mmCIF file of C-alpha atoms and ligand atoms in Angstrom:
data_model
loop_
_atom_site.group_PDB
_atom_site.id
_atom_site.type_symbol
_atom_site.label_atom_id
_atom_site.label_comp_id
_atom_site.label_asym_id
_atom_site.label_seq_id
_atom_site.Cartn_x
_atom_site.Cartn_y
_atom_site.Cartn_z
ATOM 1 C CA MET A 1 -57.765 -168.937 -39.038
ATOM 2 C CA TYR A 2 -54.928 -167.055 -37.681
ATOM 3 C CA ALA A 3 -52.808 -167.750 -34.517
ATOM 4 C CA SER A 4 -52.045 -164.595 -32.627
ATOM 5 C CA LEU A 5 -49.673 -163.860 -29.895
ATOM 6 C CA LYS A 6 -52.067 -162.950 -27.323
ATOM 7 C CA SER A 7 -50.060 -162.463 -24.017
ATOM 8 C CA ILE A 8 -46.564 -162.599 -22.985
ATOM 9 C CA GLY A 9 -44.742 -163.145 -19.631
ATOM 10 C CA SER A 10 -41.286 -163.808 -18.412
ATOM 11 C CA TYR A 11 -39.254 -164.342 -15.242
ATOM 12 C CA VAL A 12 -35.895 -163.269 -13.947
ATOM 13 C CA PRO A 13 -34.060 -165.114 -11.072
ATOM 14 C CA GLU A 14 -33.504 -162.325 -7.923
ATOM 15 C CA LYS A 15 -29.358 -163.242 -8.061
ATOM 16 C CA ILE A 16 -27.274 -160.921 -10.093
ATOM 17 C CA MET A 17 -24.136 -161.629 -11.064
ATOM 18 C CA THR A 18 -21.868 -158.747 -12.472
ATOM 19 C CA ASN A 19 -18.708 -158.257 -14.322
ATOM 20 C CA HIS A 20 -16.953 -157.339 -11.552
ATOM 21 C CA ASP A 21 -17.912 -160.635 -10.003
ATOM 22 C CA PHE A 22 -16.389 -162.497 -12.756
ATOM 23 C CA GLU A 23 -13.014 -160.254 -11.853
ATOM 24 C CA LYS A 24 -12.994 -162.250 -8.782
ATOM 25 C CA ILE A 25 -12.853 -165.804 -10.466
ATOM 26 C CA ILE A 26 -11.001 -165.214 -13.698
ATOM 27 C CA ASP A 27 -8.915 -163.530 -15.777
ATOM 28 C CA THR A 28 -11.632 -160.479 -17.210
ATOM 29 C CA SER A 29 -12.521 -156.735 -16.741
ATOM 30 C CA ASP A 30 -15.476 -155.360 -16.972
ATOM 31 C CA GLU A 31 -14.265 -153.084 -19.528
ATOM 32 C CA TRP A 32 -13.537 -155.961 -21.751
ATOM 33 C CA ILE A 33 -16.593 -157.784 -21.296
ATOM 34 C CA GLN A 34 -19.172 -154.591 -21.736
ATOM 35 C CA LYS A 35 -16.725 -153.568 -24.592
ATOM 36 C CA ARG A 36 -16.799 -157.079 -26.872
ATOM 37 C CA THR A 37 -20.398 -158.153 -25.589
ATOM 38 C CA GLY A 38 -22.379 -155.257 -24.146
ATOM 39 C CA ILE A 39 -22.922 -157.588 -21.127
ATOM 40 C CA ALA A 40 -22.744 -155.684 -17.514
ATOM 41 C CA GLU A 41 -24.580 -158.266 -15.699
ATOM 42 C CA ARG A 42 -26.903 -161.482 -15.730
ATOM 43 C CA ARG A 43 -29.320 -163.154 -13.550
ATOM 44 C CA ILE A 44 -28.394 -166.815 -12.107
ATOM 45 C CA ALA A 45 -30.905 -169.000 -10.515
ATOM 46 C CA ALA A 46 -30.683 -170.474 -6.997
ATOM 47 C CA GLU A 47 -29.225 -174.177 -6.545
ATOM 48 C CA ASP A 48 -32.771 -175.188 -5.901
ATOM 49 C CA GLN A 49 -34.555 -173.530 -9.005
ATOM 50 C CA THR A 50 -34.821 -175.530 -11.910
ATOM 51 C CA THR A 51 -35.153 -174.795 -15.568
ATOM 52 C CA SER A 52 -39.314 -175.975 -14.963
ATOM 53 C CA ASP A 53 -39.818 -173.346 -11.410
ATOM 54 C CA LEU A 54 -38.651 -170.547 -14.040
ATOM 55 C CA GLY A 55 -41.031 -171.617 -16.903
ATOM 56 C CA ALA A 56 -43.703 -171.998 -14.648
ATOM 57 C CA LEU A 57 -43.665 -168.304 -13.323
ATOM 58 C CA ALA A 58 -42.961 -166.785 -16.592
ATOM 59 C CA ALA A 59 -46.066 -169.370 -17.876
ATOM 60 C CA LYS A 60 -47.995 -168.227 -15.082
ATOM 61 C CA LYS A 61 -47.586 -164.821 -15.720
ATOM 62 C CA ALA A 62 -48.459 -165.456 -19.431
ATOM 63 C CA ILE A 63 -51.896 -167.200 -18.842
ATOM 64 C CA GLU A 64 -53.018 -164.532 -16.269
ATOM 65 C CA ARG A 65 -52.234 -161.494 -19.125
ATOM 66 C CA ALA A 66 -54.115 -163.649 -22.090
ATOM 67 C CA ASP A 67 -57.171 -163.759 -19.765
ATOM 68 C CA ILE A 68 -57.880 -167.058 -19.977
ATOM 69 C CA ASP A 69 -58.586 -169.847 -17.705
ATOM 70 C CA LYS A 70 -55.797 -172.733 -17.792
ATOM 71 C CA SER A 71 -58.589 -175.450 -18.501
ATOM 72 C CA GLU A 72 -58.512 -173.739 -21.923
ATOM 73 C CA ILE A 73 -54.851 -174.321 -23.152
ATOM 74 C CA ASP A 74 -54.576 -177.165 -25.305
ATOM 75 C CA MET A 75 -51.314 -177.746 -25.656
ATOM 76 C CA VAL A 76 -47.883 -177.310 -23.791
ATOM 77 C CA ILE A 77 -44.294 -176.429 -25.768
ATOM 78 C CA CYS A 78 -40.942 -175.703 -23.716
ATOM 79 C CA ALA A 79 -37.735 -174.515 -25.953
ATOM 80 C CA THR A 80 -34.822 -175.209 -23.744
ATOM 81 C CA LEU A 81 -31.295 -176.367 -23.745
ATOM 82 C CA SER A 82 -30.979 -176.779 -20.509
ATOM 83 C CA PRO A 83 -33.934 -178.968 -19.052
ATOM 84 C CA ASP A 84 -34.637 -180.781 -16.056
ATOM 85 C CA TYR A 85 -33.943 -183.667 -16.915
ATOM 86 C CA LEU A 86 -31.498 -185.174 -19.726
ATOM 87 C CA CYS A 87 -34.205 -188.094 -21.347
ATOM 88 C CA MET A 88 -37.184 -187.637 -19.693
ATOM 89 C CA PRO A 89 -39.872 -186.304 -18.347
ATOM 90 C CA SER A 90 -39.680 -183.432 -20.849
ATOM 91 C CA THR A 91 -39.714 -179.942 -18.934
ATOM 92 C CA ALA A 92 -42.772 -179.261 -20.747
ATOM 93 C CA CYS A 93 -44.327 -181.880 -18.892
ATOM 94 C CA VAL A 94 -42.940 -181.007 -15.172
ATOM 95 C CA ILE A 95 -44.143 -177.389 -15.937
ATOM 96 C CA CYS A 96 -47.655 -178.227 -16.725
ATOM 97 C CA GLU A 97 -47.134 -180.014 -13.314
ATOM 98 C CA LYS A 98 -46.201 -177.165 -11.470
ATOM 99 C CA ILE A 99 -48.927 -174.807 -12.985
ATOM 100 C CA GLY A 100 -52.038 -177.173 -12.973
ATOM 101 C CA ILE A 101 -52.422 -178.526 -16.714
ATOM 102 C CA SER A 102 -53.046 -182.104 -17.318
ATOM 103 C CA ASN A 103 -54.488 -184.013 -20.217
ATOM 104 C CA VAL A 104 -52.726 -182.014 -23.120
ATOM 105 C CA MET A 105 -50.128 -182.927 -25.407
ATOM 106 C CA ALA A 106 -46.640 -181.260 -23.959
ATOM 107 C CA PHE A 107 -43.247 -181.850 -25.238
ATOM 108 C CA ASP A 108 -39.556 -179.954 -25.535
ATOM 109 C CA VAL A 109 -38.110 -179.001 -28.415
ATOM 110 C CA SER A 110 -34.153 -178.533 -28.804
ATOM 111 C CA ALA A 111 -32.828 -175.738 -31.463
ATOM 112 C CA ALA A 112 -30.249 -173.975 -28.797
ATOM 113 C CA CYS A 113 -31.047 -169.883 -29.087
ATOM 114 C CA SER A 114 -33.676 -170.208 -31.870
ATOM 115 C CA GLY A 115 -35.997 -172.946 -29.876
ATOM 116 C CA PHE A 116 -38.590 -169.882 -28.927
ATOM 117 C CA VAL A 117 -39.309 -169.071 -32.519
ATOM 118 C CA TYR A 118 -38.964 -172.394 -33.682
ATOM 119 C CA ILE A 119 -41.941 -173.410 -31.362
ATOM 120 C CA LEU A 120 -44.194 -170.331 -32.413
ATOM 121 C CA GLN A 121 -43.487 -171.756 -35.957
ATOM 122 C CA ILE A 122 -45.072 -175.274 -34.500
ATOM 123 C CA ALA A 123 -47.742 -173.229 -32.455
ATOM 124 C CA LYS A 124 -48.959 -171.119 -35.790
ATOM 125 C CA SER A 125 -49.217 -174.739 -37.826
ATOM 126 C CA PHE A 126 -51.156 -176.332 -35.223
ATOM 127 C CA ILE A 127 -53.593 -173.397 -34.899
ATOM 128 C CA GLU A 128 -54.081 -172.460 -38.248
ATOM 129 C CA SER A 129 -54.555 -176.096 -38.941
ATOM 130 C CA GLY A 130 -57.242 -175.806 -36.419
ATOM 131 C CA THR A 131 -56.246 -179.101 -34.555
ATOM 132 C CA LYS A 132 -55.510 -176.473 -31.488
ATOM 133 C CA LYS A 133 -57.401 -173.086 -30.000
ATOM 134 C CA ASN A 134 -54.826 -172.136 -27.161
ATOM 135 C CA ILE A 135 -51.241 -173.044 -27.018
ATOM 136 C CA LEU A 136 -48.995 -172.251 -24.159
ATOM 137 C CA LEU A 137 -45.550 -171.626 -25.475
ATOM 138 C CA ILE A 138 -42.132 -171.633 -22.952
ATOM 139 C CA GLY A 139 -38.634 -170.506 -23.498
ATOM 140 C CA ALA A 140 -36.627 -171.767 -20.195
ATOM 141 C CA GLU A 141 -33.128 -171.544 -19.679
ATOM 142 C CA LYS A 142 -30.679 -172.617 -16.139
ATOM 143 C CA ILE A 143 -27.771 -171.921 -18.606
ATOM 144 C CA SER A 144 -25.540 -171.901 -15.361
ATOM 145 C CA THR A 145 -25.420 -175.424 -15.046
ATOM 146 C CA LEU A 146 -23.754 -175.737 -18.456
ATOM 147 C CA VAL A 147 -21.169 -172.988 -18.204
ATOM 148 C CA ASP A 148 -17.831 -173.743 -17.454
ATOM 149 C CA TYR A 149 -17.079 -171.219 -14.690
ATOM 150 C CA THR A 150 -13.230 -171.324 -15.589
ATOM 151 C CA ASP A 151 -13.731 -170.637 -19.606
ATOM 152 C CA ARG A 152 -13.684 -167.148 -19.837
ATOM 153 C CA GLY A 153 -14.763 -167.381 -23.656
ATOM 154 C CA THR A 154 -18.324 -168.395 -22.564
ATOM 155 C CA CYS A 155 -19.044 -168.040 -18.961
ATOM 156 C CA ILE A 156 -19.325 -164.385 -19.045
ATOM 157 C CA LEU A 157 -22.099 -164.547 -21.836
ATOM 158 C CA PHE A 158 -24.811 -166.624 -20.314
ATOM 159 C CA GLY A 159 -27.887 -165.995 -17.849
ATOM 160 C CA ASP A 160 -30.712 -167.762 -16.362
ATOM 161 C CA GLY A 161 -34.219 -166.737 -17.426
ATOM 162 C CA ALA A 162 -37.491 -167.778 -18.851
ATOM 163 C CA GLY A 163 -40.440 -165.969 -20.932
ATOM 164 C CA ALA A 164 -43.908 -167.643 -21.996
ATOM 165 C CA ALA A 165 -46.391 -166.565 -24.156
ATOM 166 C CA ILE A 166 -50.167 -167.558 -25.458
ATOM 167 C CA ILE A 167 -50.767 -168.526 -28.973
ATOM 168 C CA SER A 168 -54.567 -168.482 -29.776
ATOM 169 C CA ALA A 169 -56.792 -168.813 -32.688
ATOM 170 C CA THR A 170 -58.203 -165.421 -34.190
ATOM 171 C CA GLU A 171 -60.111 -164.537 -37.017
ATOM 172 C CA ASP A 172 -58.479 -161.113 -37.239
ATOM 173 C CA LYS A 173 -55.418 -160.808 -39.445
ATOM 174 C CA ASN A 174 -54.416 -157.172 -37.360
ATOM 175 C CA GLU A 175 -53.190 -159.177 -34.573
ATOM 176 C CA ALA A 176 -51.891 -162.353 -36.448
ATOM 177 C CA ILE A 177 -48.522 -164.350 -36.736
ATOM 178 C CA LEU A 178 -48.038 -163.275 -40.362
ATOM 179 C CA ASP A 179 -44.665 -165.141 -41.155
ATOM 180 C CA ILE A 180 -42.121 -167.431 -39.823
ATOM 181 C CA HIS A 181 -38.927 -168.635 -41.646
ATOM 182 C CA ALA A 182 -36.757 -171.397 -39.569
ATOM 183 C CA SER A 183 -33.832 -173.009 -40.492
ATOM 184 C CA ALA A 184 -30.651 -175.200 -39.486
ATOM 185 C CA ASP A 185 -27.391 -175.928 -40.779
ATOM 186 C CA GLY A 186 -25.560 -179.411 -38.988
ATOM 187 C CA THR A 187 -22.097 -178.681 -40.502
ATOM 188 C CA TYR A 188 -21.533 -176.245 -38.246
ATOM 189 C CA ALA A 189 -22.648 -177.885 -35.251
ATOM 190 C CA ASP A 190 -19.036 -178.407 -33.776
ATOM 191 C CA LEU A 191 -18.969 -174.836 -33.204
ATOM 192 C CA LEU A 192 -21.111 -174.798 -30.456
ATOM 193 C CA ILE A 193 -21.658 -177.601 -28.431
ATOM 194 C CA THR A 194 -22.163 -179.313 -25.366
ATOM 195 C CA PRO A 195 -20.610 -182.348 -25.805
ATOM 196 C CA GLY A 196 -21.026 -184.827 -23.107
ATOM 197 C CA CYS A 197 -23.916 -186.140 -21.028
ATOM 198 C CA GLY A 198 -25.348 -187.892 -24.641
ATOM 199 C CA THR A 199 -25.075 -190.822 -26.670
ATOM 200 C CA LYS A 200 -21.844 -189.745 -27.638
ATOM 201 C CA ASN A 201 -19.923 -189.087 -24.532
ATOM 202 C CA PRO A 202 -22.296 -190.809 -22.333
ATOM 203 C CA CYS A 203 -21.827 -189.728 -18.670
ATOM 204 C CA SER A 204 -18.817 -191.296 -16.968
ATOM 205 C CA HIS A 205 -15.928 -190.252 -14.665
ATOM 206 C CA ASP A 206 -13.776 -189.577 -17.827
ATOM 207 C CA MET A 207 -15.976 -187.457 -19.323
ATOM 208 C CA VAL A 208 -16.831 -185.460 -16.427
ATOM 209 C CA ASP A 209 -12.919 -184.616 -15.789
ATOM 210 C CA ASN A 210 -12.723 -183.453 -19.181
ATOM 211 C CA LYS A 211 -15.466 -180.946 -19.188
ATOM 212 C CA LEU A 212 -17.755 -182.140 -21.523
ATOM 213 C CA GLN A 213 -20.801 -181.405 -20.013
ATOM 214 C CA TYR A 214 -19.940 -177.928 -20.295
ATOM 215 C CA ILE A 215 -20.710 -175.799 -23.526
ATOM 216 C CA LYS A 216 -17.669 -175.005 -25.992
ATOM 217 C CA MET A 217 -18.030 -172.350 -28.114
ATOM 218 C CA SER A 218 -15.487 -171.033 -31.235
ATOM 219 C CA GLY A 219 -16.970 -168.015 -30.273
ATOM 220 C CA ASN A 220 -15.345 -165.639 -33.328
ATOM 221 C CA GLU A 221 -16.166 -168.116 -35.810
ATOM 222 C CA VAL A 222 -19.826 -167.856 -34.205
ATOM 223 C CA PHE A 223 -20.012 -164.039 -34.412
ATOM 224 C CA LYS A 224 -19.003 -163.841 -38.164
ATOM 225 C CA VAL A 225 -21.799 -166.393 -39.116
ATOM 226 C CA ALA A 226 -24.631 -164.899 -37.066
ATOM 227 C CA VAL A 227 -23.826 -161.894 -38.076
ATOM 228 C CA LYS A 228 -24.490 -162.666 -41.777
ATOM 229 C CA THR A 229 -27.238 -164.888 -41.126
ATOM 230 C CA LEU A 230 -29.193 -162.971 -39.075
ATOM 231 C CA THR A 231 -29.022 -160.363 -41.644
ATOM 232 C CA GLN A 232 -29.537 -162.393 -44.360
ATOM 233 C CA ASP A 233 -33.027 -163.941 -42.814
ATOM 234 C CA VAL A 234 -34.536 -160.715 -42.117
ATOM 235 C CA VAL A 235 -33.665 -159.458 -45.615
ATOM 236 C CA ASP A 236 -35.599 -162.763 -46.909
ATOM 237 C CA ILE A 237 -38.708 -162.745 -44.573
ATOM 238 C CA LEU A 238 -39.071 -158.726 -45.412
ATOM 239 C CA GLU A 239 -38.562 -159.588 -49.055
ATOM 240 C CA ASN A 240 -40.661 -162.551 -49.340
ATOM 241 C CA ASN A 241 -43.650 -160.533 -47.268
ATOM 242 C CA GLN A 242 -43.165 -157.267 -49.438
ATOM 243 C CA ILE A 243 -42.675 -155.346 -46.194
ATOM 244 C CA GLN A 244 -39.886 -152.433 -45.696
ATOM 245 C CA SER A 245 -38.128 -152.352 -42.878
ATOM 246 C CA SER A 246 -39.706 -148.900 -42.187
ATOM 247 C CA ASP A 247 -42.965 -150.906 -41.570
ATOM 248 C CA ILE A 248 -41.491 -152.589 -38.715
ATOM 249 C CA ASP A 249 -42.808 -151.383 -35.362
ATOM 250 C CA ILE A 250 -40.224 -153.018 -33.394
ATOM 251 C CA PHE A 251 -37.341 -154.891 -33.796
ATOM 252 C CA ILE A 252 -36.374 -158.282 -31.136
ATOM 253 C CA PRO A 253 -32.890 -159.591 -31.935
ATOM 254 C CA HIS A 254 -31.914 -162.504 -30.241
ATOM 255 C CA GLN A 255 -29.870 -161.345 -27.153
ATOM 256 C CA ALA A 256 -26.313 -162.961 -27.322
ATOM 257 C CA ASN A 257 -23.852 -160.149 -28.007
ATOM 258 C CA LEU A 258 -24.596 -156.114 -28.634
ATOM 259 C CA ARG A 259 -22.193 -156.030 -31.121
ATOM 260 C CA ILE A 260 -24.089 -158.648 -33.316
ATOM 261 C CA ILE A 261 -27.543 -156.670 -32.453
ATOM 262 C CA GLU A 262 -25.656 -153.584 -33.710
ATOM 263 C CA ALA A 263 -24.166 -155.360 -36.940
ATOM 264 C CA VAL A 264 -27.095 -156.723 -37.806
ATOM 265 C CA ARG A 265 -29.173 -152.990 -37.256
ATOM 266 C CA ALA A 266 -26.553 -151.421 -39.016
ATOM 267 C CA LYS A 267 -27.103 -153.453 -41.834
ATOM 268 C CA LEU A 268 -30.666 -153.349 -42.108
ATOM 269 C CA ASN A 269 -30.870 -149.552 -41.153
ATOM 270 C CA PHE A 270 -33.011 -150.187 -38.061
ATOM 271 C CA PRO A 271 -33.316 -147.233 -35.655
ATOM 272 C CA LYS A 272 -32.223 -148.052 -32.251
ATOM 273 C CA GLU A 273 -35.367 -146.698 -30.532
ATOM 274 C CA LYS A 274 -37.273 -149.403 -32.765
ATOM 275 C CA THR A 275 -34.637 -152.222 -31.290
ATOM 276 C CA VAL A 276 -35.201 -153.951 -28.314
ATOM 277 C CA PHE A 277 -31.534 -154.568 -26.067
ATOM 278 C CA THR A 278 -31.772 -156.563 -23.226
ATOM 279 C CA VAL A 279 -28.603 -158.162 -23.339
ATOM 280 C CA GLY A 280 -26.661 -155.495 -21.348
ATOM 281 C CA LYS A 281 -29.014 -157.153 -18.237
ATOM 282 C CA TYR A 282 -29.838 -160.508 -18.721
ATOM 283 C CA GLY A 283 -26.683 -161.895 -21.168
ATOM 284 C CA ASN A 284 -27.521 -164.396 -23.137
ATOM 285 C CA THR A 285 -30.538 -166.450 -22.236
ATOM 286 C CA SER A 286 -30.670 -169.135 -25.161
ATOM 287 C CA ALA A 287 -34.383 -170.018 -25.987
ATOM 288 C CA ALA A 288 -36.171 -167.517 -23.316
ATOM 289 C CA SER A 289 -34.108 -164.386 -24.719
ATOM 290 C CA ILE A 290 -36.834 -163.513 -27.414
ATOM 291 C CA PRO A 291 -39.739 -164.376 -24.960
ATOM 292 C CA MET A 292 -37.767 -162.323 -22.162
ATOM 293 C CA ALA A 293 -37.038 -159.292 -24.441
ATOM 294 C CA ILE A 294 -40.602 -159.038 -25.812
ATOM 295 C CA ASN A 295 -41.948 -159.106 -22.467
ATOM 296 C CA ASP A 296 -39.442 -156.456 -21.361
ATOM 297 C CA ALA A 297 -40.973 -154.078 -24.396
ATOM 298 C CA TYR A 298 -44.353 -155.079 -23.081
ATOM 299 C CA GLU A 299 -43.763 -153.884 -19.881
ATOM 300 C CA GLU A 300 -42.225 -150.885 -21.283
ATOM 301 C CA GLY A 301 -45.013 -149.736 -22.544
ATOM 302 C CA ARG A 302 -43.550 -150.109 -25.944
ATOM 303 C CA LEU A 303 -45.746 -152.432 -27.588
ATOM 304 C CA LYS A 304 -49.873 -152.285 -28.331
ATOM 305 C CA HIS A 305 -52.310 -154.069 -30.027
ATOM 306 C CA GLY A 306 -51.445 -154.622 -33.669
ATOM 307 C CA ASP A 307 -47.747 -153.546 -33.437
ATOM 308 C CA LEU A 308 -45.833 -155.225 -36.074
ATOM 309 C CA MET A 309 -42.967 -157.204 -34.266
ATOM 310 C CA LEU A 310 -39.717 -158.196 -36.036
ATOM 311 C CA LEU A 311 -38.040 -161.179 -34.252
ATOM 312 C CA ASP A 312 -34.376 -162.736 -35.540
ATOM 313 C CA THR A 313 -32.685 -165.454 -33.670
ATOM 314 C CA PHE A 314 -29.474 -167.997 -33.992
ATOM 315 C CA GLY A 315 -28.053 -170.152 -32.127
ATOM 316 C CA GLY A 316 -26.100 -174.004 -31.932
ATOM 317 C CA GLY A 317 -26.925 -176.421 -34.756
ATOM 318 C CA PHE A 318 -26.593 -173.642 -36.203
ATOM 319 C CA THR A 319 -29.982 -173.160 -36.201
ATOM 320 C CA TRP A 320 -31.655 -169.536 -36.960
ATOM 321 C CA ALA A 321 -35.475 -168.345 -37.635
ATOM 322 C CA SER A 322 -37.430 -164.869 -37.964
ATOM 323 C CA ALA A 323 -40.752 -163.902 -37.240
ATOM 324 C CA LEU A 324 -43.342 -161.255 -38.417
ATOM 325 C CA VAL A 325 -45.619 -160.573 -35.805
ATOM 326 C CA ARG A 326 -48.633 -158.555 -35.391
ATOM 327 C CA PHE A 327 -48.817 -158.208 -31.453
ATOM 328 C CA GLY A 328 -52.281 -159.936 -30.230
ATOM 329 C CA GLY A 329 -51.931 -158.666 -26.660
ATOM 330 C CA LYS A 330 -53.588 -155.842 -24.721
HETATM 331 O O1 UT7 B 401 -26.439 -167.521 -28.765
HETATM 332 C C1 UT7 B 401 -25.493 -168.228 -29.753
HETATM 333 C C2 UT7 B 401 -24.751 -167.512 -30.374
HETATM 334 N N1 UT7 B 401 -23.677 -166.802 -29.735
HETATM 335 C C3 UT7 B 401 -22.955 -165.985 -30.274
HETATM 336 O O2 UT7 B 401 -23.211 -165.224 -31.078
HETATM 337 C C4 UT7 B 401 -22.053 -165.619 -29.272
HETATM 338 C C5 UT7 B 401 -21.007 -165.387 -30.503
HETATM 339 N N2 UT7 B 401 -19.455 -164.825 -30.134
HETATM 340 C C6 UT7 B 401 -19.002 -163.979 -29.325
HETATM 341 O O3 UT7 B 401 -19.949 -162.935 -28.762
HETATM 342 C C7 UT7 B 401 -17.559 -163.299 -29.438
HETATM 343 O O4 UT7 B 401 -17.183 -164.004 -29.713
HETATM 344 C C8 UT7 B 401 -17.062 -163.415 -27.999
HETATM 345 C C9 UT7 B 401 -17.888 -162.364 -27.345
HETATM 346 C C10 UT7 B 401 -17.504 -164.594 -27.193
HETATM 347 C C11 UT7 B 401 -15.543 -163.206 -27.618
HETATM 348 O O5 UT7 B 401 -15.114 -161.641 -28.454
HETATM 349 P P1 UT7 B 401 -14.175 -161.738 -29.773
HETATM 350 O O6 UT7 B 401 -14.086 -160.061 -30.068
HETATM 351 O O7 UT7 B 401 -14.556 -162.740 -30.594
HETATM 352 O O8 UT7 B 401 -12.835 -162.439 -28.739
HETATM 353 P P2 UT7 B 401 -11.955 -163.464 -29.518
HETATM 354 O O9 UT7 B 401 -12.647 -164.851 -28.885
HETATM 355 O O10 UT7 B 401 -11.442 -163.264 -30.793
HETATM 356 O O11 UT7 B 401 -10.771 -163.278 -28.415
HETATM 357 C C12 UT7 B 401 -9.948 -162.481 -28.429
HETATM 358 C C13 UT7 B 401 -9.175 -162.202 -27.098
HETATM 359 C C14 UT7 B 401 -8.542 -163.520 -27.165
HETATM 360 O O12 UT7 B 401 -7.354 -162.975 -26.627
HETATM 361 P P3 UT7 B 401 -5.805 -163.197 -27.612
HETATM 362 O O13 UT7 B 401 -5.830 -164.515 -27.863
HETATM 363 O O14 UT7 B 401 -5.833 -162.286 -28.191
HETATM 364 O O15 UT7 B 401 -4.616 -163.642 -26.655
HETATM 365 C C15 UT7 B 401 -9.241 -164.466 -26.020
HETATM 366 O O16 UT7 B 401 -8.527 -164.743 -25.066
HETATM 367 O O17 UT7 B 401 -9.362 -161.772 -25.810
HETATM 368 C C16 UT7 B 401 -9.565 -163.115 -25.152
HETATM 369 N N3 UT7 B 401 -10.994 -163.449 -24.334
HETATM 370 C C17 UT7 B 401 -10.715 -162.560 -23.265
HETATM 371 N N4 UT7 B 401 -10.302 -161.499 -22.390
HETATM 372 C C18 UT7 B 401 -10.997 -161.203 -21.303
HETATM 373 C C19 UT7 B 401 -11.945 -163.992 -24.327
HETATM 374 N N5 UT7 B 401 -12.693 -163.688 -23.136
HETATM 375 C C20 UT7 B 401 -12.093 -162.723 -22.856
HETATM 376 C C21 UT7 B 401 -12.848 -162.306 -21.271
HETATM 377 N N6 UT7 B 401 -11.989 -161.328 -20.817
HETATM 378 N N7 UT7 B 401 -13.957 -163.301 -20.997
#
């Protein structure tokens, strides 16, 4: 029995924040942002929209496209670093309530930008073991609530959005998730961190005054490790599966910075036309980045049944993951 990515869906909030909007609130320019990151605009969720609202809308689309009834879904996992609630209930449970799924195992995974590929690995294992048949995966972020809009080194990078997928059992290897490699190294934890609100720096007036609830990043250091790790990860997964980069139909990297994607693409010699770029219009949507990019490729007609996708992601922790996935959708 194999696990197959049978469908994909996404949701992006209506509000667009452009680089010119940032020129009005911080010392920056559209030119600097475009040149250093490739980002032109990003989506920002409405004040009354939560991460679970975005996730539920993406999930509905993925369920519709999978052509299954929601009663057939036997597990729900949400990857997010911006959950509705810090401790409980999980965003996955809230999404289940919003889309009318109950009495199934539902939980969140915290692996920052690598979250979606991490939960893909979990789903693959549950399906291959025969424990579950149809699993709903969601990567959803309202990351704008974690961004300090006075910190020009981070605020221009992130955006809100959600992506979702249905992973189902199949006997057909031509539509299977072939391999996933996921890993982490906690020695880099301080380079990309939200220091506040947890047990280390619990909620307090002091914590808020010091803005510890927001994302802090040593951008340049993260950049260097990201390029090195993303490149090595792809080399390893291709080698382990004896697959040449020319066998890949579509390369879907994490969308954090165009320069990172271009550096990895150049080192691996991937053609531009086989690579998906969404960072320009969505910025970095963390755990939602990969499923949103798969969805864009699908909606643009760039993905057909059996196509070999290479996913590659990197994020806070540090965490990283890559996957070789034959598209199982129609
Ligand atoms: O998703 C998880 C992974 N995350 C990432 O992979 C993000 C990785 N990091 C990056 O994408 C880049 O490091 C940034 C885009 C965040 C920054 O680009 P950089 O080329 O690494 O710039 P830098 O941090 O080395 O800063 C260069 C200069 C500094 O000025 P000085 O010290 O040279 O005078 C910054 O203060 O650029 C300045 N700067 C800005 N200038 C205008 C930083 N942010 C801005 C800004 N507008 N928004």
